[in-house]
Tab-separated table of C-alpha atoms in Angstrom:
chain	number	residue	atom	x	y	z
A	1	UNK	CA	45.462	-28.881	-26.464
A	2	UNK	CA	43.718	-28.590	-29.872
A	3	UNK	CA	45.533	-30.103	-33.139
A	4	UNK	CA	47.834	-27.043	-34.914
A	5	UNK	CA	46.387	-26.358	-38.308
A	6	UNK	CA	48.558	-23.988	-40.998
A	7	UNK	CA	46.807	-20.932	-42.372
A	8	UNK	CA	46.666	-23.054	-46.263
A	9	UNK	CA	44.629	-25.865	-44.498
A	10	UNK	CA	42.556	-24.216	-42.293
A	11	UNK	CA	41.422	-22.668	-45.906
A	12	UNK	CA	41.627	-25.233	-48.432
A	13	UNK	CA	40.596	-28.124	-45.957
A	14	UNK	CA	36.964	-27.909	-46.268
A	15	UNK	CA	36.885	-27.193	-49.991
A	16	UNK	CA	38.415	-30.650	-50.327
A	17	UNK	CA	36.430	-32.599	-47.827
A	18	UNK	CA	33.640	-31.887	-49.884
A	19	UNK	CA	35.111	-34.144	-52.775
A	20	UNK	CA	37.655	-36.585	-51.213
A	21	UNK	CA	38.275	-37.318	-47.490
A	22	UNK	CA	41.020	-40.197	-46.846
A	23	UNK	CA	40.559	-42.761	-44.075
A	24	UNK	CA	44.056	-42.443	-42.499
A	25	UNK	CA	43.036	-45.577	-40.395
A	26	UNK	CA	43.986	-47.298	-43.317
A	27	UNK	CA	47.834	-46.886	-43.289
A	28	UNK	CA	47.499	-47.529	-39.419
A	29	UNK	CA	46.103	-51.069	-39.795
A	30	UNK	CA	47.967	-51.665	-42.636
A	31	UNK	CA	51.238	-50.808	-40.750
A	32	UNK	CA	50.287	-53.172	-37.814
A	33	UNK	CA	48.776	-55.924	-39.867
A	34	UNK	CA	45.886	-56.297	-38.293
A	35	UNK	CA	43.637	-56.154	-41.570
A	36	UNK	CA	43.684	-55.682	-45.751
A	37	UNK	CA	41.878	-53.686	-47.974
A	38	UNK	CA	40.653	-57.338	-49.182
A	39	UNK	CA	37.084	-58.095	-50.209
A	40	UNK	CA	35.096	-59.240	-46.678
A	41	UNK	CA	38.156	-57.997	-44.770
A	42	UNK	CA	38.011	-54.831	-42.544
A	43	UNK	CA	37.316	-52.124	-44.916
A	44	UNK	CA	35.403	-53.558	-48.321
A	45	UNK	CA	32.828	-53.715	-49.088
A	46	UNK	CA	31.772	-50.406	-47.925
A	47	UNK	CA	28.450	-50.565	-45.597
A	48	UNK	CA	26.322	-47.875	-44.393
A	49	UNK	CA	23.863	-49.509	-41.811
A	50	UNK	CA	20.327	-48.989	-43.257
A	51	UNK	CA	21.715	-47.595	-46.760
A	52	UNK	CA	21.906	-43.858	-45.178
A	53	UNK	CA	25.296	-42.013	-46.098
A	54	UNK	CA	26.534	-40.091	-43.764
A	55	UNK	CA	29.394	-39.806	-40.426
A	56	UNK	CA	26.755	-41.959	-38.198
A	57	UNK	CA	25.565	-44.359	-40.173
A	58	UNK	CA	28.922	-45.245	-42.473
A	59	UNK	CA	31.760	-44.532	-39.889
A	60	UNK	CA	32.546	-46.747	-37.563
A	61	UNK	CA	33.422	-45.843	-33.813
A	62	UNK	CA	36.485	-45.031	-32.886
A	63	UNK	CA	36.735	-47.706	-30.157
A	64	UNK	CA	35.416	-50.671	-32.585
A	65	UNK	CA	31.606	-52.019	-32.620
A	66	UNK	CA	29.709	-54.042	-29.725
A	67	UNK	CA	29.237	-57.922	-30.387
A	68	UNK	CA	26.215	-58.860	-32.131
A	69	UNK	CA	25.479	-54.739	-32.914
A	70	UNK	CA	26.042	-53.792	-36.856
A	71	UNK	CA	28.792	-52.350	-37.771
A	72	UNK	CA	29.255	-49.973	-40.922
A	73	UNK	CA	32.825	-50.123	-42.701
A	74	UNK	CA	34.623	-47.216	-44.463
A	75	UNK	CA	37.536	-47.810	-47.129
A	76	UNK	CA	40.156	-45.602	-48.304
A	77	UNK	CA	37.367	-42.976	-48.721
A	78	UNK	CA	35.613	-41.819	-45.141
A	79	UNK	CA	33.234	-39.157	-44.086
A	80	UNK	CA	33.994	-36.582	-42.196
A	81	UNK	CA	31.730	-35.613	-38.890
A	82	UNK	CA	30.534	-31.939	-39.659
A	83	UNK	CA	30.860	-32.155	-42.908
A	84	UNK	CA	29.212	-35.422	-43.981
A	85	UNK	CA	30.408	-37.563	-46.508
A	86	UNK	CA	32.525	-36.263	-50.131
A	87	UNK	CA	30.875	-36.444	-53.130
A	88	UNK	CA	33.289	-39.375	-54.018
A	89	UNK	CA	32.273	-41.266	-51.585
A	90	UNK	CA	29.644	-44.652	-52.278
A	91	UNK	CA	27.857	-46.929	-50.236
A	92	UNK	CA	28.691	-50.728	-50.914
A	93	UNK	CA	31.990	-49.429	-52.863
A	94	UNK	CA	34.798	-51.811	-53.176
A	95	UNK	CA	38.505	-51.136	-53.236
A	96	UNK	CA	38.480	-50.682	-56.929
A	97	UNK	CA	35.886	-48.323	-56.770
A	98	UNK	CA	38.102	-45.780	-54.218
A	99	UNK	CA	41.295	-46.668	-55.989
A	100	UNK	CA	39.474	-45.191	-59.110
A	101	UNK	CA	37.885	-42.217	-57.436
A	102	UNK	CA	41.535	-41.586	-56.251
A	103	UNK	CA	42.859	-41.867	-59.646
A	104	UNK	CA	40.226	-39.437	-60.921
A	105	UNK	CA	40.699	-36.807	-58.570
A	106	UNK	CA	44.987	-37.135	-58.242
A	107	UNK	CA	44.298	-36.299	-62.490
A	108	UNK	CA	42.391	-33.437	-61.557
A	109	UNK	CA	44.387	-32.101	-58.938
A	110	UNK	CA	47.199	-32.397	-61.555
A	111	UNK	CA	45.415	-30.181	-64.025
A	112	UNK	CA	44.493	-27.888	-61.392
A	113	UNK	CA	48.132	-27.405	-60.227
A	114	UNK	CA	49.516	-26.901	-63.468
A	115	UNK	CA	47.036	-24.664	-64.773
A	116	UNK	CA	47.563	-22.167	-61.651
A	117	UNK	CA	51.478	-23.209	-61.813
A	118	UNK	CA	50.767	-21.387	-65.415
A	119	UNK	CA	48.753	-18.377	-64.718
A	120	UNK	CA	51.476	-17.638	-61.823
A	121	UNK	CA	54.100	-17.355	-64.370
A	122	UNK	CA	52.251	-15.279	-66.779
A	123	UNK	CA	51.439	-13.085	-64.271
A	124	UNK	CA	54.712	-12.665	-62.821
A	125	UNK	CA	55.860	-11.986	-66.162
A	126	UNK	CA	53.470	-9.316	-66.840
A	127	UNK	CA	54.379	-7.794	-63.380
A	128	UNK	CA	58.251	-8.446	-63.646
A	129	UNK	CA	59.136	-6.167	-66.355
A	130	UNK	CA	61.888	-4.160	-66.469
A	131	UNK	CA	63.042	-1.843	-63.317
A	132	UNK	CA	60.729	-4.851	-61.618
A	133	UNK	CA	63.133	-7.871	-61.767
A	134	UNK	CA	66.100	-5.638	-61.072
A	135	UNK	CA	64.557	-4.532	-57.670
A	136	UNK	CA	63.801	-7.813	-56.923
A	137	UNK	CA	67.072	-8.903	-57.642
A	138	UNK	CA	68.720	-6.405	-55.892
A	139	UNK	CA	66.441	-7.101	-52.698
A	140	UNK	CA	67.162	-11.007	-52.520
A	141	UNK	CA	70.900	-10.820	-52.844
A	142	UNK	CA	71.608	-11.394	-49.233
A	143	UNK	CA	73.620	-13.923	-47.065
A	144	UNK	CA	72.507	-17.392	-47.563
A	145	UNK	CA	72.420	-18.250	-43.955
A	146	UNK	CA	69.947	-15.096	-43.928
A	147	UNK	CA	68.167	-16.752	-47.185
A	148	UNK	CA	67.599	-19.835	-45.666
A	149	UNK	CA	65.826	-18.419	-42.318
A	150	UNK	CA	63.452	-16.427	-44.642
A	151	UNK	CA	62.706	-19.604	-46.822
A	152	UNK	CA	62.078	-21.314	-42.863
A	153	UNK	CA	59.912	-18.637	-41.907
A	154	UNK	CA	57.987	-18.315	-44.923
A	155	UNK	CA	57.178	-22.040	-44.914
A	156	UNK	CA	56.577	-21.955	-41.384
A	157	UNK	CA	53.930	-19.631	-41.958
A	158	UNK	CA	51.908	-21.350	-44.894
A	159	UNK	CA	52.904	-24.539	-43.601
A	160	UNK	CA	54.201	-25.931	-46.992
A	161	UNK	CA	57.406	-26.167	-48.685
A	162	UNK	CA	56.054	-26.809	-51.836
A	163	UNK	CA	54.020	-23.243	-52.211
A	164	UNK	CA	57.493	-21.704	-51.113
A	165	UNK	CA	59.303	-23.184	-53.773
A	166	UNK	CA	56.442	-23.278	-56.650
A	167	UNK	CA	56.140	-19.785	-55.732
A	168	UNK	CA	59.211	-18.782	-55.976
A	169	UNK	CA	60.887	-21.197	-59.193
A	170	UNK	CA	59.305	-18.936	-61.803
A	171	UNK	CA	61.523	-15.856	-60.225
A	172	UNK	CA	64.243	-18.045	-61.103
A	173	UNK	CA	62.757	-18.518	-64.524
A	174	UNK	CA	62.444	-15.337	-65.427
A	175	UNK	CA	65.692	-14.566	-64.093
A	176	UNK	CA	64.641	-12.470	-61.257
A	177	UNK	CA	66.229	-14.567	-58.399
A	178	UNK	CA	69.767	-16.077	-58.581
A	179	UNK	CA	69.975	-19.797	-58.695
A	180	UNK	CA	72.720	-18.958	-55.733
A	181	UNK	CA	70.095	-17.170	-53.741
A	182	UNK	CA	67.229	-19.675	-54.887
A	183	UNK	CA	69.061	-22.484	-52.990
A	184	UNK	CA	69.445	-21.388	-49.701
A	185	UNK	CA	65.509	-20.702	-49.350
A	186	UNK	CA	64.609	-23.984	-50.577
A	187	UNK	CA	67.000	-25.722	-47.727
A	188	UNK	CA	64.984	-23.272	-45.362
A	189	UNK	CA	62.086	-24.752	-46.649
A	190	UNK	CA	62.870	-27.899	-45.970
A	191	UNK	CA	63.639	-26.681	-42.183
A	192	UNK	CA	60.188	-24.723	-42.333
A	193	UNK	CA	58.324	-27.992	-43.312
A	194	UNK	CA	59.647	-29.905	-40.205
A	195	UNK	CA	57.952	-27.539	-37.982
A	196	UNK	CA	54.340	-29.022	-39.045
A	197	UNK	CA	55.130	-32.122	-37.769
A	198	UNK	CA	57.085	-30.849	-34.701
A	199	UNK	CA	54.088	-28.514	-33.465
A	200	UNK	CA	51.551	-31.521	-34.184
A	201	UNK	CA	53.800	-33.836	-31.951
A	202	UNK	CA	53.787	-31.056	-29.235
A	203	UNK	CA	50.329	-31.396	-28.963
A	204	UNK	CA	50.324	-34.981	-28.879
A	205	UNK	CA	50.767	-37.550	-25.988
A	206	UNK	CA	52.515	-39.849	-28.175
A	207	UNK	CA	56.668	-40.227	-27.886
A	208	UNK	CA	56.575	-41.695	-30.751
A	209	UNK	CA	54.982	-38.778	-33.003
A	210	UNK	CA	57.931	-36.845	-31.155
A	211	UNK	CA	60.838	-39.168	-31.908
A	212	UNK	CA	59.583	-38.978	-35.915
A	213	UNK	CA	58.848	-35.310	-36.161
A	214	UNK	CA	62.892	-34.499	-34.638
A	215	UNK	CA	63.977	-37.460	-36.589
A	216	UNK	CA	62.333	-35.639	-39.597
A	217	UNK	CA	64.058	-32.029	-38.553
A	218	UNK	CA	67.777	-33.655	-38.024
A	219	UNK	CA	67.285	-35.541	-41.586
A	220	UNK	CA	67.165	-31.994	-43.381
A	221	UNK	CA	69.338	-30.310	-40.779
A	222	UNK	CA	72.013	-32.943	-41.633
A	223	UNK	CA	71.455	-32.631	-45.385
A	224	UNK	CA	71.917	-28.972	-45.278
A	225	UNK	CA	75.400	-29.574	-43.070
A	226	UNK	CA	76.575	-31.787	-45.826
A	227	UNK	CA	75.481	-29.759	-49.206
A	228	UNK	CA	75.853	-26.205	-47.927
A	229	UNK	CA	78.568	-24.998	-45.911
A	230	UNK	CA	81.451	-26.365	-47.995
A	231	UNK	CA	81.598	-24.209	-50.906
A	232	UNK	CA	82.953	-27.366	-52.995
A	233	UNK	CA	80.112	-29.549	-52.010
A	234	UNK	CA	77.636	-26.177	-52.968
A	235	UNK	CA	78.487	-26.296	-56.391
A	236	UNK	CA	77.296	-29.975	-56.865
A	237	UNK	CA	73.303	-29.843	-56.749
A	238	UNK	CA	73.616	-25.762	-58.504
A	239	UNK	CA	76.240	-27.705	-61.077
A	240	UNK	CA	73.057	-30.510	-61.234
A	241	UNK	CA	70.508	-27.671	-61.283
A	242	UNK	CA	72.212	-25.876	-64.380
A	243	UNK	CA	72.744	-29.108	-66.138
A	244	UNK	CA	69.166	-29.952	-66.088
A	245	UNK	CA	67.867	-26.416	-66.757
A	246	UNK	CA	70.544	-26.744	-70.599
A	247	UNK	CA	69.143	-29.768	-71.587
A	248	UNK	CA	65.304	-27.643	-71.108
A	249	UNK	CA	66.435	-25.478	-73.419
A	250	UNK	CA	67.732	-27.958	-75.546
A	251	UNK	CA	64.365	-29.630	-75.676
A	252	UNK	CA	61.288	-28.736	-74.052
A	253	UNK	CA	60.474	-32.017	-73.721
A	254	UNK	CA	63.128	-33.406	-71.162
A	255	UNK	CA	61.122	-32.611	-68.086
A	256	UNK	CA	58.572	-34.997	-68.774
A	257	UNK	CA	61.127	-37.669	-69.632
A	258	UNK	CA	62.989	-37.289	-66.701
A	259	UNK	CA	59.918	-37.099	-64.197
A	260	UNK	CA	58.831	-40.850	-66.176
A	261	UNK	CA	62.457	-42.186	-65.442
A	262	UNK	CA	63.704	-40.674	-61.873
A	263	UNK	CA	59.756	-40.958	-60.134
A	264	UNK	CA	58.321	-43.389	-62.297
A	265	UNK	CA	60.548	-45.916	-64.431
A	266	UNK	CA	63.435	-46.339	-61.664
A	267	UNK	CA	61.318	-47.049	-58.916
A	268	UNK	CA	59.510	-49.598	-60.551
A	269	UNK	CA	62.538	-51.268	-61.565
A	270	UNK	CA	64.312	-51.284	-57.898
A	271	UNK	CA	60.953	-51.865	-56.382
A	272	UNK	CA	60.593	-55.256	-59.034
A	273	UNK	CA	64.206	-55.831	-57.990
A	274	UNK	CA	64.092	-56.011	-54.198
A	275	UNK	CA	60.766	-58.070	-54.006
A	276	UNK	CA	62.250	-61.230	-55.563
A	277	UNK	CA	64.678	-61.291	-52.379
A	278	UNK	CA	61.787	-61.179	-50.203
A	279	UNK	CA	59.696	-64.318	-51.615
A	280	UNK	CA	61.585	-66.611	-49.491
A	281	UNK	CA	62.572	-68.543	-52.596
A	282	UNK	CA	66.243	-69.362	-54.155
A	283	UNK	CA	65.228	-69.513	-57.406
A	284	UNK	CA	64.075	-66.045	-56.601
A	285	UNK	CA	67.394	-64.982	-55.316
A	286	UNK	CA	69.164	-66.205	-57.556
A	287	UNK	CA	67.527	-64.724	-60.203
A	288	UNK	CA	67.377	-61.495	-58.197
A	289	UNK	CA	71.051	-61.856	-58.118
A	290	UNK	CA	71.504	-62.377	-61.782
A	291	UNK	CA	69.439	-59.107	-62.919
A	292	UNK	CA	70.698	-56.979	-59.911
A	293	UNK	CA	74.421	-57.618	-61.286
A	294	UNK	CA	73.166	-57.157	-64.855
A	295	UNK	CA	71.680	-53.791	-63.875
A	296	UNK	CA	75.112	-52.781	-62.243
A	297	UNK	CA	77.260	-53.804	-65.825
A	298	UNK	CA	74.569	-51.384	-67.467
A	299	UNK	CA	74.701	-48.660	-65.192
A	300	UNK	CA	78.897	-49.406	-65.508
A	301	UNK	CA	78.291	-48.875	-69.271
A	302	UNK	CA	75.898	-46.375	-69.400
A	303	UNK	CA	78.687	-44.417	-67.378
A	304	UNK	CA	81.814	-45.222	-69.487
A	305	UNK	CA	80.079	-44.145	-72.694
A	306	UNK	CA	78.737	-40.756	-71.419
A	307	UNK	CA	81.870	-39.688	-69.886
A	308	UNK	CA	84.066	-41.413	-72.556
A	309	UNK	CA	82.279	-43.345	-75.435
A	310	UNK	CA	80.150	-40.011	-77.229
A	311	UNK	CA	76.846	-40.870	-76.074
A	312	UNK	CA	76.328	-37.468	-74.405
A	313	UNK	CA	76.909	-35.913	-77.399
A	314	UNK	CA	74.857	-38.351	-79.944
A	315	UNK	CA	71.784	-37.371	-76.909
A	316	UNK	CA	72.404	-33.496	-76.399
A	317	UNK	CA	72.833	-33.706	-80.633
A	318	UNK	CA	69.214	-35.775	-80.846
A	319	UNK	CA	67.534	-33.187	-78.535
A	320	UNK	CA	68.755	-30.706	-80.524
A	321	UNK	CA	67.471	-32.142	-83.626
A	322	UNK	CA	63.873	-32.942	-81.764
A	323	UNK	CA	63.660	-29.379	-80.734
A	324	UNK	CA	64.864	-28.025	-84.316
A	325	UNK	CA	62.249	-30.247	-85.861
A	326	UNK	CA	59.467	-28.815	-83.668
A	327	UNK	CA	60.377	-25.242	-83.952
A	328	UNK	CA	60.385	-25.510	-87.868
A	329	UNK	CA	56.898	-27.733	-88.104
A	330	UNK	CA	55.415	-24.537	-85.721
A	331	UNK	CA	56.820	-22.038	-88.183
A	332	UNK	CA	55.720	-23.527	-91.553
A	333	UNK	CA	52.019	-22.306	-91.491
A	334	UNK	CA	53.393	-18.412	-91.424
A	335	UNK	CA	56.298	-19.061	-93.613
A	336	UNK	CA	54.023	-20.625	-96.297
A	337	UNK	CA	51.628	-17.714	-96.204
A	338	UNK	CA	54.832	-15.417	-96.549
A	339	UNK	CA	55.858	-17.213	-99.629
A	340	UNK	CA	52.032	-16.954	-100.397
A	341	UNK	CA	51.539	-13.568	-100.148
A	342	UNK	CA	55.001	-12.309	-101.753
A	343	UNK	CA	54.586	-14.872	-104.659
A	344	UNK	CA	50.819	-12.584	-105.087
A	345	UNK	CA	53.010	-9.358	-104.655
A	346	UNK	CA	55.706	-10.560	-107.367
A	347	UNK	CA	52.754	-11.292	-109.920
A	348	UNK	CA	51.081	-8.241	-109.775
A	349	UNK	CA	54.041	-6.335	-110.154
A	350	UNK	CA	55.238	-8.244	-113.064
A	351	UNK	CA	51.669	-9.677	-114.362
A	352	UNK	CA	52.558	-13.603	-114.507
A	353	UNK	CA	49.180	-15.372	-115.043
A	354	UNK	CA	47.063	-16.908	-112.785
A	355	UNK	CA	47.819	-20.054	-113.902
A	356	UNK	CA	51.245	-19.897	-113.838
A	357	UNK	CA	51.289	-18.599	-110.461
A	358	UNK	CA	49.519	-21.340	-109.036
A	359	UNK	CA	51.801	-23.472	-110.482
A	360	UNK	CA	54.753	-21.657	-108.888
A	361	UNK	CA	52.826	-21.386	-105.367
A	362	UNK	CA	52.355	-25.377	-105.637
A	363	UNK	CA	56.322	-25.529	-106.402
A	364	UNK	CA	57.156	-23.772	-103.144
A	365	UNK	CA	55.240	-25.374	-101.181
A	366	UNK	CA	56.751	-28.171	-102.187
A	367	UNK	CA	59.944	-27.648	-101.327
A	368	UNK	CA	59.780	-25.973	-98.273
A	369	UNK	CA	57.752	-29.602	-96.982
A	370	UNK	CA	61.080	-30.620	-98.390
């Protein structure tokens, strides 16, 4: 049968074909070790036979090339067969050249998301006003078990858990949908997602594909057994949820610090960690050994001084200060034209002289930079 395609991709697909189009044979060959993205090696240096870009001429067949025929090569950036090759894509690029193109576009894709992530909230808050949000809290306080078959089918239908739950977050936000009622539809979500994967493996003659799309389904299905029916174990991840959305309000900043530690700092850390055991060296291990026990002591510590030793406080009381400090920097352009203009009031009523009012304008500026 043909290949399922969601309603989102069968939209936004060709849009980004036309600028980016990954080689998925990569990760296959990769996988199987049966090539490198090395210089000379399978992919790099790109080669279009005759220096003519496009599907024919740059994309290899399917089934490999003929001995003694030439053979073009495609990196992590292919062409597609209707629609030609992406604008990103170069003849004779190497590795680096891809790796940048897919640096360049991930930042772009970033600055797209966010600024739509941003005109969705601003509308919904010029739509949610008033009588608005208390409809649409009204409407979504149903049974979770209900809540999370509505997040499944809505996902199911645009084929993506993330535009259910960026969708739907700002609600939250704005206070439109309970955090109670917000949970159940993102663990529906996560049900709706597996259905991709389960449709494309329907269509496919691989048992494989199959065994990975249920294993997929049972992963989130077991997750939801284990964090939602137990009204004790509920409260943990909405406890988590709260916790992070304080220390937001606390400091506008936090989000970005914890997306660099948890995705970013973390990962690089246990990723470091774990590759000196694999170098098939002792010294290796050993040292492996050393800093994995020194990062347990630390974590040990950390622990026993945020429960017990203040350092929750000292941090919740320095992202107070950081957030204080902001507010009163954005607020001293309009407080010194206050001063500014009542200090003008107060000497025409009582005629001080120019001079001296300057004087006295200089003084309070002054001390409110003080």
């Amino acid at each position: 049968g043909d290949k399922w395609e969601g309603p989102v991709k069968v939209l936004v697909d060709p849009l980004a074909g036309l600028i980016l189009r990954a080689n998925k044979s990569v990760t296959k060959v990769l996988a199987t070790g049966k090539g490198s993205c090395d210089t000379d090696d399978v992919f790099y240096p790109v080669y279009c036979i005759g220096g003519e870009v496009g599907y024919k001429t740059c994309v290899p067949p399917k089934g490999g090339c003929d001995e003694g025929v030439e053979c073009p090569k495609v990196g992590l950036i292919t062409c597609d067969k209707d629609a030609g090759c992406p604008a990103f894509f170069q003849d004779g690029a190497t590795r680096r050249d891809d790796e940048i193109s897919g640096a360049v576009v991930f930042f772009l894709a970033l600055v797209i998301l966010i600024g739509c992530l941003v005109g969705l909230v601003t509308i919904l808050q010029k739509m949610l006003m008033g009588v608005s949000t208390r409809i649409i809290y009204k409407a979504t306080n149903i049974n979770g078990y209900l809540a999370m078959l509505i997040g499944c089918g809505i996902t199911i239908l645009v084929q993506s858990s993330s535009i259910t739950t960026s969708a739907l977050t700002p609600f939250v936000g704005m206070g439109a949908l309970r955090l109670e009622q917000m949970f159940p539809l993102t663990l529906g979500a996560n049900i709706g997602t597996t259905f991709t994967g389960l449709l494309a493996s329907l269509v496919s003659s691989s048992v494989a594909s199959l065994q990975v799309a249920i294993c997929h389904l049972f992963f989130n299905i077991t997750g939801i057994l284990i964090w939602y029916p137990i009204p004790f174990m509920r409260r943990v991840p909405l406890a988590m949820a709260r916790t992070l959305g304080k220390a937001t309000r606390i400091w506008r900043g936090f989000p970005i610090l914890y997306i660099l530690v948890l995705f970013v700092i973390i990962p690089i850390i246990l990723f470091g960690l774990s590759s000196l055991f694999e170098q098939d060296s002792k010294g290796y291990t050993v040292l492996g050994s050393f800093l994995a026990i020194f990062l347990i002591l630390i974590i040990l510590w950390f622990t026993y001084k945020w429960i017990k030793g203040g350092l929750k406080e000292s941090v919740v009381e320095s992202f107070e200060n950081r957030q204080r400090r902001k507010t009163y920097e954005q607020a001293l352009p309009n407080d010194i034209d206050a001063i500014k203009s009542e200090l003008a009031r107060l000497r025409e009523h009582t005629g001080l002289p120019e001079a001296e009012a300057d004087e006295t304008e200089d003084e309070a500026e002054v001390d409110i930079e003080k």
